[in-house]
């Protein structure tokens, strides 16, 4: 029956006559002006989270851009003093197109091609996080044969820790495609090889144990496991990746970025680690800053079974429920604080039954076709994992702040769907 928990809404959320405003902009008006679906981000909240991260970690604060990236976001992050982690040549291209200085960018990836590495070296990349033996060879060839400057690198280490999260986004356990195993000695061997090379400068170790982590004990274990090697090498940096979880539904609670920082620093101090701490949060910066607005197109009541509420987006703008069984809340911005006695399944418009956005969504009883329906906490891994499945154009991204909005990514139009067809 309960109304939506307000803490799941962006910081600037205000309810005026029942209607929800974010960044001083009325959501129903935004839906009219920009159409639906649309991602609406509270720009001040994005900036605040960046500032909180910089206050907590100083120059080691790096944004994991896979969570949400476009030029405006890349600029915002750098303006607020963070570095950017990119995991592919595509993410690197967007960061560079936003005029992010190469030196503020960190390149990740478990299978970086020579072309991607060459692009990064040409841009004067700040750090490369080495993930495989092949990559060491590729960097050596590029530096020796093509005369690039010697890059600063970190080595990605698998600490052998199972983070408390969905299996698909755990990355610190032994059975993983990422990094070099500490346990097997692969990490120590790779360190030797990199330190012996004249083509790269090893400045630190890196470990990322997973994503959407609520219980921080995984980080404690990772630091304990890493400490002997970190202390033996005494390198300037230690990166503990990203992964801090966020609350998506009522009843969930997560530590803040500041609390996370406190724990990581304490663990490192207790383990006698002197390296400066680097982190790469993505979700914790962007997830809670956005809501997605949809319009309800059909309501099908199947007596004794369930009610299906279909909206004009779906798995193409938010594949997380299908991929990870992730839960979301739902509400109507026209009646933000209304009780939600109706239990319905909110589905998209794609041609499969798996296209579910919210399985047992709670909604006001007077829900109607034509209503704008919103899902909060959609700022991370929604737009960035969006697709054109069923040739559905991807939604725009609108930043709101101080009563003004700006479209930072436009809606795809039907002709965008033909852009790549040559015949
Ligand atoms: N650093 C590295 C090396 C990563 O692989 C990731 C995320 C991050 C940082 C940022 O992690 P975050 O703070 O956002 O948890 N698509 C999934 C999440 C995949 C995470 C991939 N790596 C989801 O929607 O839950």
mmCIF file of N, CA, C and O in Angstrom, residues 49-62 81-83 219 238-242 244 256-266 268 276-281 284-285:
data_model
loop_
_atom_site.group_PDB
_atom_site.id
_atom_site.type_symbol
_atom_site.label_atom_id
_atom_site.label_comp_id
_atom_site.label_asym_id
_atom_site.label_seq_id
_atom_site.Cartn_x
_atom_site.Cartn_y
_atom_site.Cartn_z
ATOM 1 N N UNK A 49 28.020 14.183 -5.994
ATOM 2 C CA UNK A 49 28.642 12.872 -5.770
ATOM 3 C C UNK A 49 30.105 12.877 -6.213
ATOM 4 O O UNK A 49 30.951 12.237 -5.608
ATOM 5 N N UNK A 50 30.388 13.604 -7.293
ATOM 6 C CA UNK A 50 31.790 13.720 -7.722
ATOM 7 C C UNK A 50 32.588 14.445 -6.640
ATOM 8 O O UNK A 50 33.679 14.016 -6.259
ATOM 9 N N UNK A 51 32.011 15.531 -6.121
ATOM 10 C CA UNK A 51 32.731 16.315 -5.094
ATOM 11 C C UNK A 51 32.956 15.482 -3.848
ATOM 12 O O UNK A 51 34.020 15.547 -3.239
ATOM 13 N N UNK A 52 31.944 14.695 -3.488
ATOM 14 C CA UNK A 52 32.081 13.845 -2.293
ATOM 15 C C UNK A 52 33.235 12.848 -2.505
ATOM 16 O O UNK A 52 34.028 12.597 -1.598
ATOM 17 N N UNK A 53 33.327 12.326 -3.713
ATOM 18 C CA UNK A 53 34.377 11.337 -3.997
ATOM 19 C C UNK A 53 35.752 11.993 -3.965
ATOM 20 O O UNK A 53 36.711 11.439 -3.413
ATOM 21 N N UNK A 54 35.834 13.202 -4.526
ATOM 22 C CA UNK A 54 37.120 13.910 -4.519
ATOM 23 C C UNK A 54 37.501 14.304 -3.089
ATOM 24 O O UNK A 54 38.655 14.167 -2.679
ATOM 25 N N UNK A 55 36.498 14.726 -2.301
ATOM 26 C CA UNK A 55 36.791 15.096 -0.905
ATOM 27 C C UNK A 55 37.317 13.871 -0.150
ATOM 28 O O UNK A 55 38.195 13.981 0.697
ATOM 29 N N UNK A 56 36.774 12.705 -0.472
ATOM 30 C CA UNK A 56 37.150 11.494 0.267
ATOM 31 C C UNK A 56 38.457 10.882 -0.225
ATOM 32 O O UNK A 56 39.210 10.313 0.560
ATOM 33 N N UNK A 57 38.727 10.969 -1.521
ATOM 34 C CA UNK A 57 39.874 10.235 -2.075
ATOM 35 C C UNK A 57 40.918 11.129 -2.732
ATOM 36 O O UNK A 57 41.935 10.628 -3.211
ATOM 37 N N UNK A 58 40.652 12.427 -2.816
ATOM 38 C CA UNK A 58 41.627 13.318 -3.446
ATOM 39 C C UNK A 58 41.836 12.965 -4.907
ATOM 40 O O UNK A 58 40.889 12.595 -5.612
ATOM 41 N N UNK A 59 43.073 13.039 -5.347
ATOM 42 C CA UNK A 59 43.366 12.855 -6.771
ATOM 43 C C UNK A 59 43.111 11.420 -7.251
ATOM 44 O O UNK A 59 43.075 11.158 -8.446
ATOM 45 N N UNK A 60 42.909 10.495 -6.308
ATOM 46 C CA UNK A 60 42.635 9.113 -6.706
ATOM 47 C C UNK A 60 41.190 8.892 -7.131
ATOM 48 O O UNK A 60 40.817 7.789 -7.535
ATOM 49 N N UNK A 61 40.359 9.925 -7.063
ATOM 50 C CA UNK A 61 38.945 9.768 -7.407
ATOM 51 C C UNK A 61 38.779 9.663 -8.917
ATOM 52 O O UNK A 61 39.048 10.613 -9.649
ATOM 53 N N UNK A 62 38.344 8.514 -9.367
ATOM 54 C CA UNK A 62 38.199 8.249 -10.807
ATOM 55 C C UNK A 62 36.775 7.770 -11.052
ATOM 56 O O UNK A 62 36.263 6.958 -10.282
ATOM 57 N N UNK A 81 36.783 17.541 -10.850
ATOM 58 C CA UNK A 81 38.073 17.114 -10.322
ATOM 59 C C UNK A 81 38.348 15.623 -10.342
ATOM 60 O O UNK A 81 39.340 15.171 -9.775
ATOM 61 N N UNK A 82 37.457 14.854 -10.991
ATOM 62 C CA UNK A 82 37.715 13.411 -11.060
ATOM 63 C C UNK A 82 38.460 13.052 -12.335
ATOM 64 O O UNK A 82 38.416 13.767 -13.323
ATOM 65 N N UNK A 83 39.126 11.899 -12.297
ATOM 66 C CA UNK A 83 39.654 11.307 -13.527
ATOM 67 C C UNK A 83 38.562 10.398 -14.106
ATOM 68 O O UNK A 83 37.573 10.129 -13.445
ATOM 69 N N UNK A 219 35.653 -5.984 0.518
ATOM 70 C CA UNK A 219 36.795 -5.075 0.344
ATOM 71 C C UNK A 219 37.862 -5.339 1.410
ATOM 72 O O UNK A 219 39.053 -5.292 1.139
ATOM 73 N N UNK A 238 47.541 2.194 -5.157
ATOM 74 C CA UNK A 238 46.736 0.973 -5.083
ATOM 75 C C UNK A 238 45.318 1.365 -5.465
ATOM 76 O O UNK A 238 44.703 2.216 -4.808
ATOM 77 N N UNK A 239 44.785 0.730 -6.534
ATOM 78 C CA UNK A 239 43.404 1.022 -6.941
ATOM 79 C C UNK A 239 42.511 -0.127 -6.503
ATOM 80 O O UNK A 239 42.778 -1.277 -6.841
ATOM 81 N N UNK A 240 41.464 0.202 -5.766
ATOM 82 C CA UNK A 240 40.536 -0.847 -5.299
ATOM 83 C C UNK A 240 39.243 -0.867 -6.106
ATOM 84 O O UNK A 240 38.231 -1.411 -5.670
ATOM 85 N N UNK A 241 39.271 -0.298 -7.315
ATOM 86 C CA UNK A 241 38.141 -0.401 -8.248
ATOM 87 C C UNK A 241 36.930 0.379 -7.790
ATOM 88 O O UNK A 241 37.018 1.325 -7.010
ATOM 89 N N UNK A 242 35.777 -0.050 -8.326
ATOM 90 C CA UNK A 242 34.509 0.603 -7.966
ATOM 91 C C UNK A 242 33.673 -0.390 -7.194
ATOM 92 O O UNK A 242 34.195 -1.166 -6.401
ATOM 93 N N UNK A 244 30.691 0.114 -5.229
ATOM 94 C CA UNK A 244 29.790 0.461 -4.133
ATOM 95 C C UNK A 244 28.334 0.405 -4.619
ATOM 96 O O UNK A 244 27.998 0.992 -5.644
ATOM 97 N N UNK A 256 27.426 5.330 2.314
ATOM 98 C CA UNK A 256 27.680 6.452 1.403
ATOM 99 C C UNK A 256 29.107 6.324 0.862
ATOM 100 O O UNK A 256 29.905 5.518 1.361
ATOM 101 N N UNK A 257 29.431 7.163 -0.105
ATOM 102 C CA UNK A 257 30.794 7.170 -0.653
ATOM 103 C C UNK A 257 31.792 7.503 0.461
ATOM 104 O O UNK A 257 32.854 6.894 0.573
ATOM 105 N N UNK A 258 31.398 8.454 1.325
ATOM 106 C CA UNK A 258 32.285 8.856 2.424
ATOM 107 C C UNK A 258 32.513 7.694 3.389
ATOM 108 O O UNK A 258 33.641 7.466 3.850
ATOM 109 N N UNK A 259 31.447 6.951 3.685
ATOM 110 C CA UNK A 259 31.595 5.797 4.593
ATOM 111 C C UNK A 259 32.465 4.708 3.956
ATOM 112 O O UNK A 259 33.294 4.078 4.606
ATOM 113 N N UNK A 260 32.241 4.492 2.684
ATOM 114 C CA UNK A 260 33.044 3.507 1.936
ATOM 115 C C UNK A 260 34.525 3.898 2.005
ATOM 116 O O UNK A 260 35.398 3.081 2.298
ATOM 117 N N UNK A 261 34.783 5.207 1.788
ATOM 118 C CA UNK A 261 36.166 5.699 1.830
ATOM 119 C C UNK A 261 36.781 5.448 3.196
ATOM 120 O O UNK A 261 37.937 5.016 3.311
ATOM 121 N N UNK A 262 35.985 5.711 4.252
ATOM 122 C CA UNK A 262 36.483 5.511 5.620
ATOM 123 C C UNK A 262 36.924 4.073 5.819
ATOM 124 O O UNK A 262 38.015 3.805 6.349
ATOM 125 N N UNK A 263 36.070 3.149 5.360
ATOM 126 C CA UNK A 263 36.400 1.734 5.550
ATOM 127 C C UNK A 263 37.645 1.340 4.748
ATOM 128 O O UNK A 263 38.551 0.668 5.256
ATOM 129 N N UNK A 264 37.711 1.770 3.488
ATOM 130 C CA UNK A 264 38.865 1.387 2.658
ATOM 131 C C UNK A 264 40.166 1.939 3.255
ATOM 132 O O UNK A 264 41.181 1.243 3.324
ATOM 133 N N UNK A 265 40.096 3.184 3.713
ATOM 134 C CA UNK A 265 41.321 3.799 4.265
ATOM 135 C C UNK A 265 41.750 3.085 5.540
ATOM 136 O O UNK A 265 42.935 2.849 5.757
ATOM 137 N N UNK A 266 40.749 2.749 6.382
ATOM 138 C CA UNK A 266 41.063 2.051 7.631
ATOM 139 C C UNK A 266 41.702 0.693 7.333
ATOM 140 O O UNK A 266 42.719 0.330 7.908
ATOM 141 N N UNK A 268 43.332 -0.248 4.692
ATOM 142 C CA UNK A 268 44.683 -0.088 4.139
ATOM 143 C C UNK A 268 45.664 0.287 5.255
ATOM 144 O O UNK A 268 46.772 -0.251 5.326
ATOM 145 N N UNK A 276 49.092 5.311 -2.273
ATOM 146 C CA UNK A 276 47.903 6.170 -2.211
ATOM 147 C C UNK A 276 46.731 5.447 -2.882
ATOM 148 O O UNK A 276 46.872 4.734 -3.872
ATOM 149 N N UNK A 277 45.571 5.681 -2.285
ATOM 150 C CA UNK A 277 44.383 4.918 -2.636
ATOM 151 C C UNK A 277 43.642 5.544 -3.815
ATOM 152 O O UNK A 277 43.355 6.735 -3.819
ATOM 153 N N UNK A 278 43.331 4.706 -4.809
ATOM 154 C CA UNK A 278 42.575 5.135 -5.985
ATOM 155 C C UNK A 278 41.294 4.297 -6.023
ATOM 156 O O UNK A 278 41.324 3.125 -5.667
ATOM 157 N N UNK A 279 40.176 4.907 -6.428
ATOM 158 C CA UNK A 279 38.932 4.144 -6.605
ATOM 159 C C UNK A 279 38.275 4.570 -7.909
ATOM 160 O O UNK A 279 38.583 5.637 -8.451
ATOM 161 N N UNK A 280 37.344 3.749 -8.384
ATOM 162 C CA UNK A 280 36.658 4.053 -9.655
ATOM 163 C C UNK A 280 35.177 3.789 -9.559
ATOM 164 O O UNK A 280 34.643 2.939 -10.290
ATOM 165 N N UNK A 281 34.443 4.472 -8.687
ATOM 166 C CA UNK A 281 33.003 4.229 -8.619
ATOM 167 C C UNK A 281 32.278 4.732 -9.864
ATOM 168 O O UNK A 281 32.648 5.770 -10.422
ATOM 169 N N UNK A 284 27.662 4.495 -7.940
ATOM 170 C CA UNK A 284 27.400 5.331 -6.768
ATOM 171 C C UNK A 284 27.365 6.812 -7.123
ATOM 172 O O UNK A 284 26.802 7.626 -6.394
ATOM 173 N N UNK A 285 27.958 7.165 -8.250
ATOM 174 C CA UNK A 285 27.939 8.576 -8.677
ATOM 175 C C UNK A 285 26.624 8.887 -9.412
ATOM 176 O O UNK A 285 26.043 9.946 -9.215
#
